[in-house]
XYZ file of C-alpha atoms in Angstrom:
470
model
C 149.299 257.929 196.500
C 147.330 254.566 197.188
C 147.888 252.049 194.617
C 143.985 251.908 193.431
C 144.661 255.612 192.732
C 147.590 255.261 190.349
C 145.278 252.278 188.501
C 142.514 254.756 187.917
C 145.464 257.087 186.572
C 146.964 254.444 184.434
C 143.683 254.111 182.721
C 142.587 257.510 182.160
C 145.731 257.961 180.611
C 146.607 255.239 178.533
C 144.997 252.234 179.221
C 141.842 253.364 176.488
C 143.809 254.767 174.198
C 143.607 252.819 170.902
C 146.921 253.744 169.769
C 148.322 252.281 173.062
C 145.993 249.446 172.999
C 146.781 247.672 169.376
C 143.437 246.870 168.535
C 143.121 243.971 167.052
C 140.085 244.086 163.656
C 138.500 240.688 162.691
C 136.027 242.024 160.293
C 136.975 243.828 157.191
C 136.564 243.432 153.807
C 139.365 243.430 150.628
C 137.549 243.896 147.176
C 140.000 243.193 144.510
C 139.476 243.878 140.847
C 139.262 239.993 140.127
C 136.483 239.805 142.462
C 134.514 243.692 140.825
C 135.279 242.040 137.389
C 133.235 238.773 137.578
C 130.591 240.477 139.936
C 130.534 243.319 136.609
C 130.300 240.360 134.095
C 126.963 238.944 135.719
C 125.935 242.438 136.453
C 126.140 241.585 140.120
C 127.875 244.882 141.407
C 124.350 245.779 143.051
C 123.216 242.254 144.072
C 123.258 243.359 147.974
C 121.443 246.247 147.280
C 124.337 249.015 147.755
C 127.317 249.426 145.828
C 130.529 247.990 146.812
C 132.740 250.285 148.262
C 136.437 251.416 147.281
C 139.519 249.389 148.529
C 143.032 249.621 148.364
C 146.164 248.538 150.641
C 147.351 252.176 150.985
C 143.963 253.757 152.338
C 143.538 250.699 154.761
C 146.576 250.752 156.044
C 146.118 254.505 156.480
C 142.532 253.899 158.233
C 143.985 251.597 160.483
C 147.350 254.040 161.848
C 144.454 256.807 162.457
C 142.353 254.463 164.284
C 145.006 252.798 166.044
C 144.324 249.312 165.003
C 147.691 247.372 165.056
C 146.213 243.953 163.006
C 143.203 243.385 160.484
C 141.840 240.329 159.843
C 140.564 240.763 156.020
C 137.674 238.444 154.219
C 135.609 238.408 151.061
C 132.213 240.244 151.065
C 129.520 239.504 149.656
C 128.175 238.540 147.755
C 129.526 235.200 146.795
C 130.910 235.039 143.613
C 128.864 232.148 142.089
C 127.064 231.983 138.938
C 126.809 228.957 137.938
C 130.116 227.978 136.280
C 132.204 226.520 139.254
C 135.541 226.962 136.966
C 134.980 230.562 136.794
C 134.306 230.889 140.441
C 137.261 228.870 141.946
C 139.350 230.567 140.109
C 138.033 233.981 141.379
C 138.191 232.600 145.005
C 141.921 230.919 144.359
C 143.143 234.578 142.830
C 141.704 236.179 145.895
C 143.557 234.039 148.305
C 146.693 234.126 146.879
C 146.336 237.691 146.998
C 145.245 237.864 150.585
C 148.752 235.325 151.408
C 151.014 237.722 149.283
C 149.521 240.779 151.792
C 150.095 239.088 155.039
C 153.489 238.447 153.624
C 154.703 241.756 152.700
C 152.552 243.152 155.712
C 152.819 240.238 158.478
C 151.698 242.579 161.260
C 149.162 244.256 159.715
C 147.130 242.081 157.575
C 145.945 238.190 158.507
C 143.232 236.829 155.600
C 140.553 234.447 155.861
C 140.041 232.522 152.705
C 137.047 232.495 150.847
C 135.828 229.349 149.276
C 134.164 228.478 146.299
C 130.759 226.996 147.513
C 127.979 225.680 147.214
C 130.687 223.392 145.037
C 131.614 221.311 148.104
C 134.337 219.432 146.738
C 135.914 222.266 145.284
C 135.476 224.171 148.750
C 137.276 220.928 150.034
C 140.053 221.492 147.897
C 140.067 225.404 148.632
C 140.069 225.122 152.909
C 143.194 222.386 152.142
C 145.420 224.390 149.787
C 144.554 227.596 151.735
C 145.038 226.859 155.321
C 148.085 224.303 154.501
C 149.848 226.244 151.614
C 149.124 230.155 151.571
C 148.853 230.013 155.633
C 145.703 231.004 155.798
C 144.162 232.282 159.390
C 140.770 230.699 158.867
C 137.923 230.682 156.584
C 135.034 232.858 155.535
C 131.752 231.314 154.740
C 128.288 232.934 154.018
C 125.326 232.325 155.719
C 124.070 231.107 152.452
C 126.046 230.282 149.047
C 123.297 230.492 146.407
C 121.082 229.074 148.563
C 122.888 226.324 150.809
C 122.432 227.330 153.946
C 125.234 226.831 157.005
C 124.513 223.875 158.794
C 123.101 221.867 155.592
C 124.176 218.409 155.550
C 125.877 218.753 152.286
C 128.419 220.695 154.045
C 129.550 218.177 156.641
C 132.394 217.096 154.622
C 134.076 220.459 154.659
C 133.039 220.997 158.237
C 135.251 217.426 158.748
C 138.308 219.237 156.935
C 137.928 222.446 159.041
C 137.555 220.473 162.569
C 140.578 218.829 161.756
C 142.768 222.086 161.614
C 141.031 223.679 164.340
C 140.032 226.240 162.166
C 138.556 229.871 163.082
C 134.867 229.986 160.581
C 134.287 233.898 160.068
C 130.537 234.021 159.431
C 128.963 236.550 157.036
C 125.661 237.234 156.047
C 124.948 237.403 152.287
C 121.464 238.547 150.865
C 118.722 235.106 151.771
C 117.414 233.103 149.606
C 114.179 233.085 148.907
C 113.933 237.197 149.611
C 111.283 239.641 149.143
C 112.088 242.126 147.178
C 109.918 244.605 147.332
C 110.821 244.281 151.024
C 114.424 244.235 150.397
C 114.007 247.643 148.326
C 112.620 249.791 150.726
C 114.587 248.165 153.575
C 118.125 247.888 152.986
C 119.846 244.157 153.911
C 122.233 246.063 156.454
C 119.568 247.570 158.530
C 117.494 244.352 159.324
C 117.630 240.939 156.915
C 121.308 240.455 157.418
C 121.176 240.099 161.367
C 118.115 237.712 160.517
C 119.843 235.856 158.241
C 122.938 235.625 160.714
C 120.712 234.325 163.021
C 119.320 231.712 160.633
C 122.178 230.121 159.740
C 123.678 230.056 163.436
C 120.610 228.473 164.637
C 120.086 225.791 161.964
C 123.815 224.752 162.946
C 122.890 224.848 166.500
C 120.035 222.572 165.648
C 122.002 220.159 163.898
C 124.318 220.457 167.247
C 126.700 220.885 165.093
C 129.848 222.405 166.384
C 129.725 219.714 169.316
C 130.184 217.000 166.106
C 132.999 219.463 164.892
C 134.204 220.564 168.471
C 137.564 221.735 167.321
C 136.063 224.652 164.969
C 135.700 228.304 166.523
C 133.206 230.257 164.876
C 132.656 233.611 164.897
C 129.409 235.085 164.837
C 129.004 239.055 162.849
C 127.345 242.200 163.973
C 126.881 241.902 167.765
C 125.463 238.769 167.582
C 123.033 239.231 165.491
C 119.611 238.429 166.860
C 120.908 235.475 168.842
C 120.471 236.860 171.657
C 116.730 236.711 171.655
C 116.782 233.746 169.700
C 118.568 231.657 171.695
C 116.496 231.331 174.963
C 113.204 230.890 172.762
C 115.241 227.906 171.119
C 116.187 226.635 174.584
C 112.204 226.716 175.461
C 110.758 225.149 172.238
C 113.569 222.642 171.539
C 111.990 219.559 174.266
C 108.803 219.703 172.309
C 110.183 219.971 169.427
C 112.902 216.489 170.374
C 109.186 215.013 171.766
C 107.599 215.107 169.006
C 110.647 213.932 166.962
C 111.543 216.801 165.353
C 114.592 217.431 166.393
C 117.357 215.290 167.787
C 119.700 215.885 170.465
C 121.355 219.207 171.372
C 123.856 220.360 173.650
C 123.107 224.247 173.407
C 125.658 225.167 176.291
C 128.211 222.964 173.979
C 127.462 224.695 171.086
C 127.488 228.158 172.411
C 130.807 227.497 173.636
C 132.427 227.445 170.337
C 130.856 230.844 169.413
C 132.518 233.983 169.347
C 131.088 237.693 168.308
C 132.031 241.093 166.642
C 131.778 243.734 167.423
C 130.774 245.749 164.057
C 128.346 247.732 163.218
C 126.099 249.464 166.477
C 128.534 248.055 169.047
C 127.692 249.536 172.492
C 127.797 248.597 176.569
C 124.107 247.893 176.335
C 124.870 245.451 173.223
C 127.947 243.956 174.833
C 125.428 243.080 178.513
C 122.533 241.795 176.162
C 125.700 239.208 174.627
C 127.170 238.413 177.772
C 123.725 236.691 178.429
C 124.877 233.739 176.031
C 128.761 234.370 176.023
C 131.177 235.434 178.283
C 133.928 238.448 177.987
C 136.404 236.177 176.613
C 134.547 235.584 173.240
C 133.892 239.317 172.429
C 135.889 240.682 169.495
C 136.616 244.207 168.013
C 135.173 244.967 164.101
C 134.947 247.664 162.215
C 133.399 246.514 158.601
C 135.843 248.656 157.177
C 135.723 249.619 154.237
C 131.624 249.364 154.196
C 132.153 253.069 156.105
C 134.148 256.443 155.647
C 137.184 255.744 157.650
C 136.738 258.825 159.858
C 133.017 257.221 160.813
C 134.811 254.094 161.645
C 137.349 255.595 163.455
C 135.084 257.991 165.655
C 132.935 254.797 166.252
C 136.396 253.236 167.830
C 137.048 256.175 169.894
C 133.509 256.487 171.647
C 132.901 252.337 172.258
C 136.768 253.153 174.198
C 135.048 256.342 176.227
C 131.808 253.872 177.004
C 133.374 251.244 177.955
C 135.757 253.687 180.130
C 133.129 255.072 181.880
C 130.926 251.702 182.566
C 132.265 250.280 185.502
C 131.151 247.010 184.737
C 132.440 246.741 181.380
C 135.937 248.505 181.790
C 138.004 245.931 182.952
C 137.177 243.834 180.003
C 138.165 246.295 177.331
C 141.542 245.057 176.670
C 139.852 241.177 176.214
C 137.669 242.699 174.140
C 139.383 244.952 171.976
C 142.823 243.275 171.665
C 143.291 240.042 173.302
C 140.912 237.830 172.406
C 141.804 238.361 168.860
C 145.325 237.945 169.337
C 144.614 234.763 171.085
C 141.893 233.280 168.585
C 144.655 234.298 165.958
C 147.515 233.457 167.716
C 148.900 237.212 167.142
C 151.955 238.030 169.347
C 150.998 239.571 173.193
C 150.500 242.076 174.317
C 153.940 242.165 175.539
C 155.331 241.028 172.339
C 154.267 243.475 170.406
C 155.290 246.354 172.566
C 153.003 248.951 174.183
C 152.755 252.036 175.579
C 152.415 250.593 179.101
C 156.220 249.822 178.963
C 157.179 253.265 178.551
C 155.368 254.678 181.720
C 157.359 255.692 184.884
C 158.755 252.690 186.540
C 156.404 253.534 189.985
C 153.287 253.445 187.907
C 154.562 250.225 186.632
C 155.238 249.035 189.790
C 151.685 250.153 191.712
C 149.863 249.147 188.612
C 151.629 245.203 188.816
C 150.488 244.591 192.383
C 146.893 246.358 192.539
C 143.961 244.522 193.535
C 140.948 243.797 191.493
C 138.481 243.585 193.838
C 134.673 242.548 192.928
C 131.421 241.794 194.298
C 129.003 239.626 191.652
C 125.474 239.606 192.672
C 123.582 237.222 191.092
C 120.135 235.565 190.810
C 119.630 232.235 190.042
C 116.301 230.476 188.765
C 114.965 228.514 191.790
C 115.201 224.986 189.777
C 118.496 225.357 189.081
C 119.834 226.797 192.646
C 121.714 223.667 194.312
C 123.049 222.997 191.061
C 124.619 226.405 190.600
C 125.660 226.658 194.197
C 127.401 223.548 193.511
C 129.682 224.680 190.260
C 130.295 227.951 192.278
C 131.758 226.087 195.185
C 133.799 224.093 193.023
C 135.526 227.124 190.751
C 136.119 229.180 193.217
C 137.788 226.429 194.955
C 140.080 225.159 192.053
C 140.509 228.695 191.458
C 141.971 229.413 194.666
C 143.951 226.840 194.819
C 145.626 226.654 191.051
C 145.690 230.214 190.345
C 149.034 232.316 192.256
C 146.686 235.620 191.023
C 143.236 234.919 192.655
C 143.473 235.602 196.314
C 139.742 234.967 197.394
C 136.584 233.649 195.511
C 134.252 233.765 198.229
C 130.348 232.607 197.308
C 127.662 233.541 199.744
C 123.551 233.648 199.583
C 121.301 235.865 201.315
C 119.455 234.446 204.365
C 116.455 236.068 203.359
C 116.467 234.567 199.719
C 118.851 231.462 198.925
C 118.531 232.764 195.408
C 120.444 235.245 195.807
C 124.220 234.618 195.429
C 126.890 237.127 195.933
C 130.552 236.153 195.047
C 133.272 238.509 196.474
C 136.104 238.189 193.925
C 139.861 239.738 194.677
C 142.563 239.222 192.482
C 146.188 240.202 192.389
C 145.847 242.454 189.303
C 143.157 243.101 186.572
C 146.109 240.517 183.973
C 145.657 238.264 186.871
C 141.343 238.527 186.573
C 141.864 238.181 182.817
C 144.398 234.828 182.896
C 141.023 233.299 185.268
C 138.187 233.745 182.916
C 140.625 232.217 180.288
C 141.150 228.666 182.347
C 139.515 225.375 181.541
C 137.906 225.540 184.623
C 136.194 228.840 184.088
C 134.907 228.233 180.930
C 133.596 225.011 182.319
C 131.797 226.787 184.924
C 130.355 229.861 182.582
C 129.203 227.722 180.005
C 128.137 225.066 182.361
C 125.480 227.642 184.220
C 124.932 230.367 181.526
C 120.880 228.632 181.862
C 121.250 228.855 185.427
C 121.707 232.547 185.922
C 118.503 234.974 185.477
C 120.450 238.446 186.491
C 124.279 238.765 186.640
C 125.571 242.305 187.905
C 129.462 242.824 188.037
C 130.356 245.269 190.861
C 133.989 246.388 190.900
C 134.735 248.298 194.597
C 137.967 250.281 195.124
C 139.307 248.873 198.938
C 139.674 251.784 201.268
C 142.564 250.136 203.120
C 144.762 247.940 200.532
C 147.435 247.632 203.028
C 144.778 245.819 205.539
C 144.233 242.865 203.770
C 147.287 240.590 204.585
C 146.557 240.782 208.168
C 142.585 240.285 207.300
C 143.709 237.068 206.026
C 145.741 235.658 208.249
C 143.569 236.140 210.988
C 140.606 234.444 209.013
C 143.457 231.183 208.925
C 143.830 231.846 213.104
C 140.150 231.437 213.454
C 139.882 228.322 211.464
């Protein structure tokens, strides 16, 4: 059998198999009784608009074996619990965290926590991110888009954004209900459906506006729900924001910069049309797995898992990036142990498949249009990665960038690398990422074409005679 067959085998087989796979889960909620019993003592339970839902360690950890997630990254929902004594709510928050460091501890590959922190009291919060990440070991921080009205990206927040840039820290985002609201409108339309990707969106782009995470460059921040409605939002900001610095409104803004800090969930309608419509401000690197457990029935949840595996199986576009997406970048935003390190069911197949599987080609053709304004410039950074490329990477054996005659527009890139790990270590580089963000503008249609080569054996010799006729 040809090696390209005994890929295809691999992954019908195993390779999309969530068991096999060790998802990794970044967005999940733990309600503790603390939390129910100060939400109960303002009469709060309903403050979303839905009830909170059931948790306990036993029925998560349960959800999780069925679904085949190996790791859960756990945070406090909403709403925040603030009422106007700051006492009673750091010590709410501070209870909650401890809790969330005993779990990781009696559970350490299972469970990872977030902490939660006790704003809009910024000094306290302060306090909170310290003892957190330095003492319990926290894995990052959860904030709300809003804490009792203070938005994300308000000034009065810079001093904790100082604290987090200095430990590098990973920012789960979560949307809690807005402030002002309509309620009337919030009654007949529940928060979930609509107002929570709009207030996700809100908050990201008043950061954005305050080019914020280029002042705090060393914070990763990761963005709910599929992105929310950033998406759309972003290239309207990119088109109103030099009338908007004309006329003085706004200052300056490095949107590629920003962007670049930005990473997205998965959770809630997740799907290969949603993932194309975020790779239009991201790349496949930034995409992570959520299921918003426990917010529905496990069984839901876990037949959501299954068919966004199937879709992603069958897109050819999309497959090669389901591992990135469902497992690794987690474990590397995390720092959870590999792949490798945590032992899969890869290492158990027949040592031929193993073998086959370690030295077949990924071989791709990227058509792509560019916007006429920006063509020499993107010709230029395309050039230049697939050169460095080339030359520092032992697993990319061609980047080769070409336009059409009949339209210099029109670029196609044919890509072949050793293996699909090897295509996965490249969009990972510096110089990668330096490219994608660099031309995300650039690009007006991207289509990833992965071709199976009819003659694997052929390409040494196609090679070296390309070197004879230099």
């Amino acid at each position: 059998m040809k090696r390209w067959l005994y890929l295809v085998i691999l992954l019908m087989i195993g390779n999309f198999t969530g068991h096999d796979r060790q998802v990794v889960d970044v967005h999940s909620h733990n309600i503790l009784p603390d939390y129910r019993q100060v939400l109960a003592r303002h009469h709060a339970e309903l403050e979303e608009g839905f009830p909170l839902p059931a948790w306990d360690v036993d029925s998560h950890l349960s959800f999780m074996d069925s679904a085949g997630i190996a790791c859960t990254v756990l945070s406090m929902p909403a709403p925040q619990p603030s009422f106007g004594d700051s006492e009673e709510c750091r010590q709410v928050i501070r209870a909650c965290n401890e809790y969330g460091a005993r779990l990781k501890a009696a559970y350490p590959d299972r469970f990872r926590f977030c902490a939660a922190l006790p704003l809009p009291d910024v000094e306290s919060a302060v306090a909170e991110a310290i003892y957190a990440l330095d003492t319990l070991g926290a894995d990052g921080v959860k904030l709300a888009t809003n804490s009792r009205g203070q938005y994300l990206g308000d000034e009065a927040l810079d001093p904790l954004m100082e604290v987090l840039d200095s430990r590098q820290a990973v920012i789960l985002i979560h949307p809690h209900k807005p402030v002002p609201v309509n309620e009337p409108l919030t009654g007949r339309v529940p928060l979930a459906a609509c107002e929570y990707l709009a207030e996700t969106t809100r908050a990201l782009m008043n950061m954005l506006a305050r080019n914020l995470l280029v002042r705090y460059p060393h914070v990763k921040v990761v963005v709910p729900h599929c992105g929310s409605f950033l998406p759309l939002a972003v290239p309207r900001m990119k088109a109103i924001m030099p009338a908007l610095q004309a006329r003085g409104s706004m200052g300056e803004v490095d949107m590629e910069a920003n962007l670049s800090r930005l990473y997205y969930d998965l959770a809630g309608a997740a799907s290969p049309a949603v993932i194309r419509t975020l790779l239009t401000i991201t790349t496949p690197d930034h995409i992570l797995y959520g299921s918003d457990y426990p917010y529905q029935p496990a069984e839901v949840l876990t037949r959501n898992l299954r068919q966004l595996e199937e879709a992603l199986e069958a897109d050819g576009e999309l497959s090669a990036y389901a591992d990135l997406f469902l497992h690794e970048n987690a474990a590397r935003l995390f720092a959870l142990p590999s792949a490798g390190e945590a032992g899969t069911a890869l290492a158990d197949r027949s040592s031929v498949v193993e073998a086959e599987v370690d030295t077949a080609m990924l071989v791709r053709i990227s058509e792509i249009e560019i916007y006429p304004q920006y063509r020499d410039a993107y010709l230029e950074a395309a050039l230049e990665v697939g050169a460095t490329s080339v030359r520092e990477e032992p697993g990319v054996i061609a980047i080769f960038p070409m336009i059409q005659q009949r339209d210099s527009c029109q670029v196609r890139i044919l890509e072949i690398y050793s293996s699909p790990e090897a295509y996965r270590h490249h969009i990972g580089t510096a110089h990668f990422q330096t490219y994608k963000q660099g031309t995300l503008h650039m690009v007006k249609t991207l289509d990833l074409v992965d071709m199976i080569p009819m003659n694997p054996a052929a390409m040494p010799e196609i090679f070296r005679k390309m070197q004879r006729v230099k």
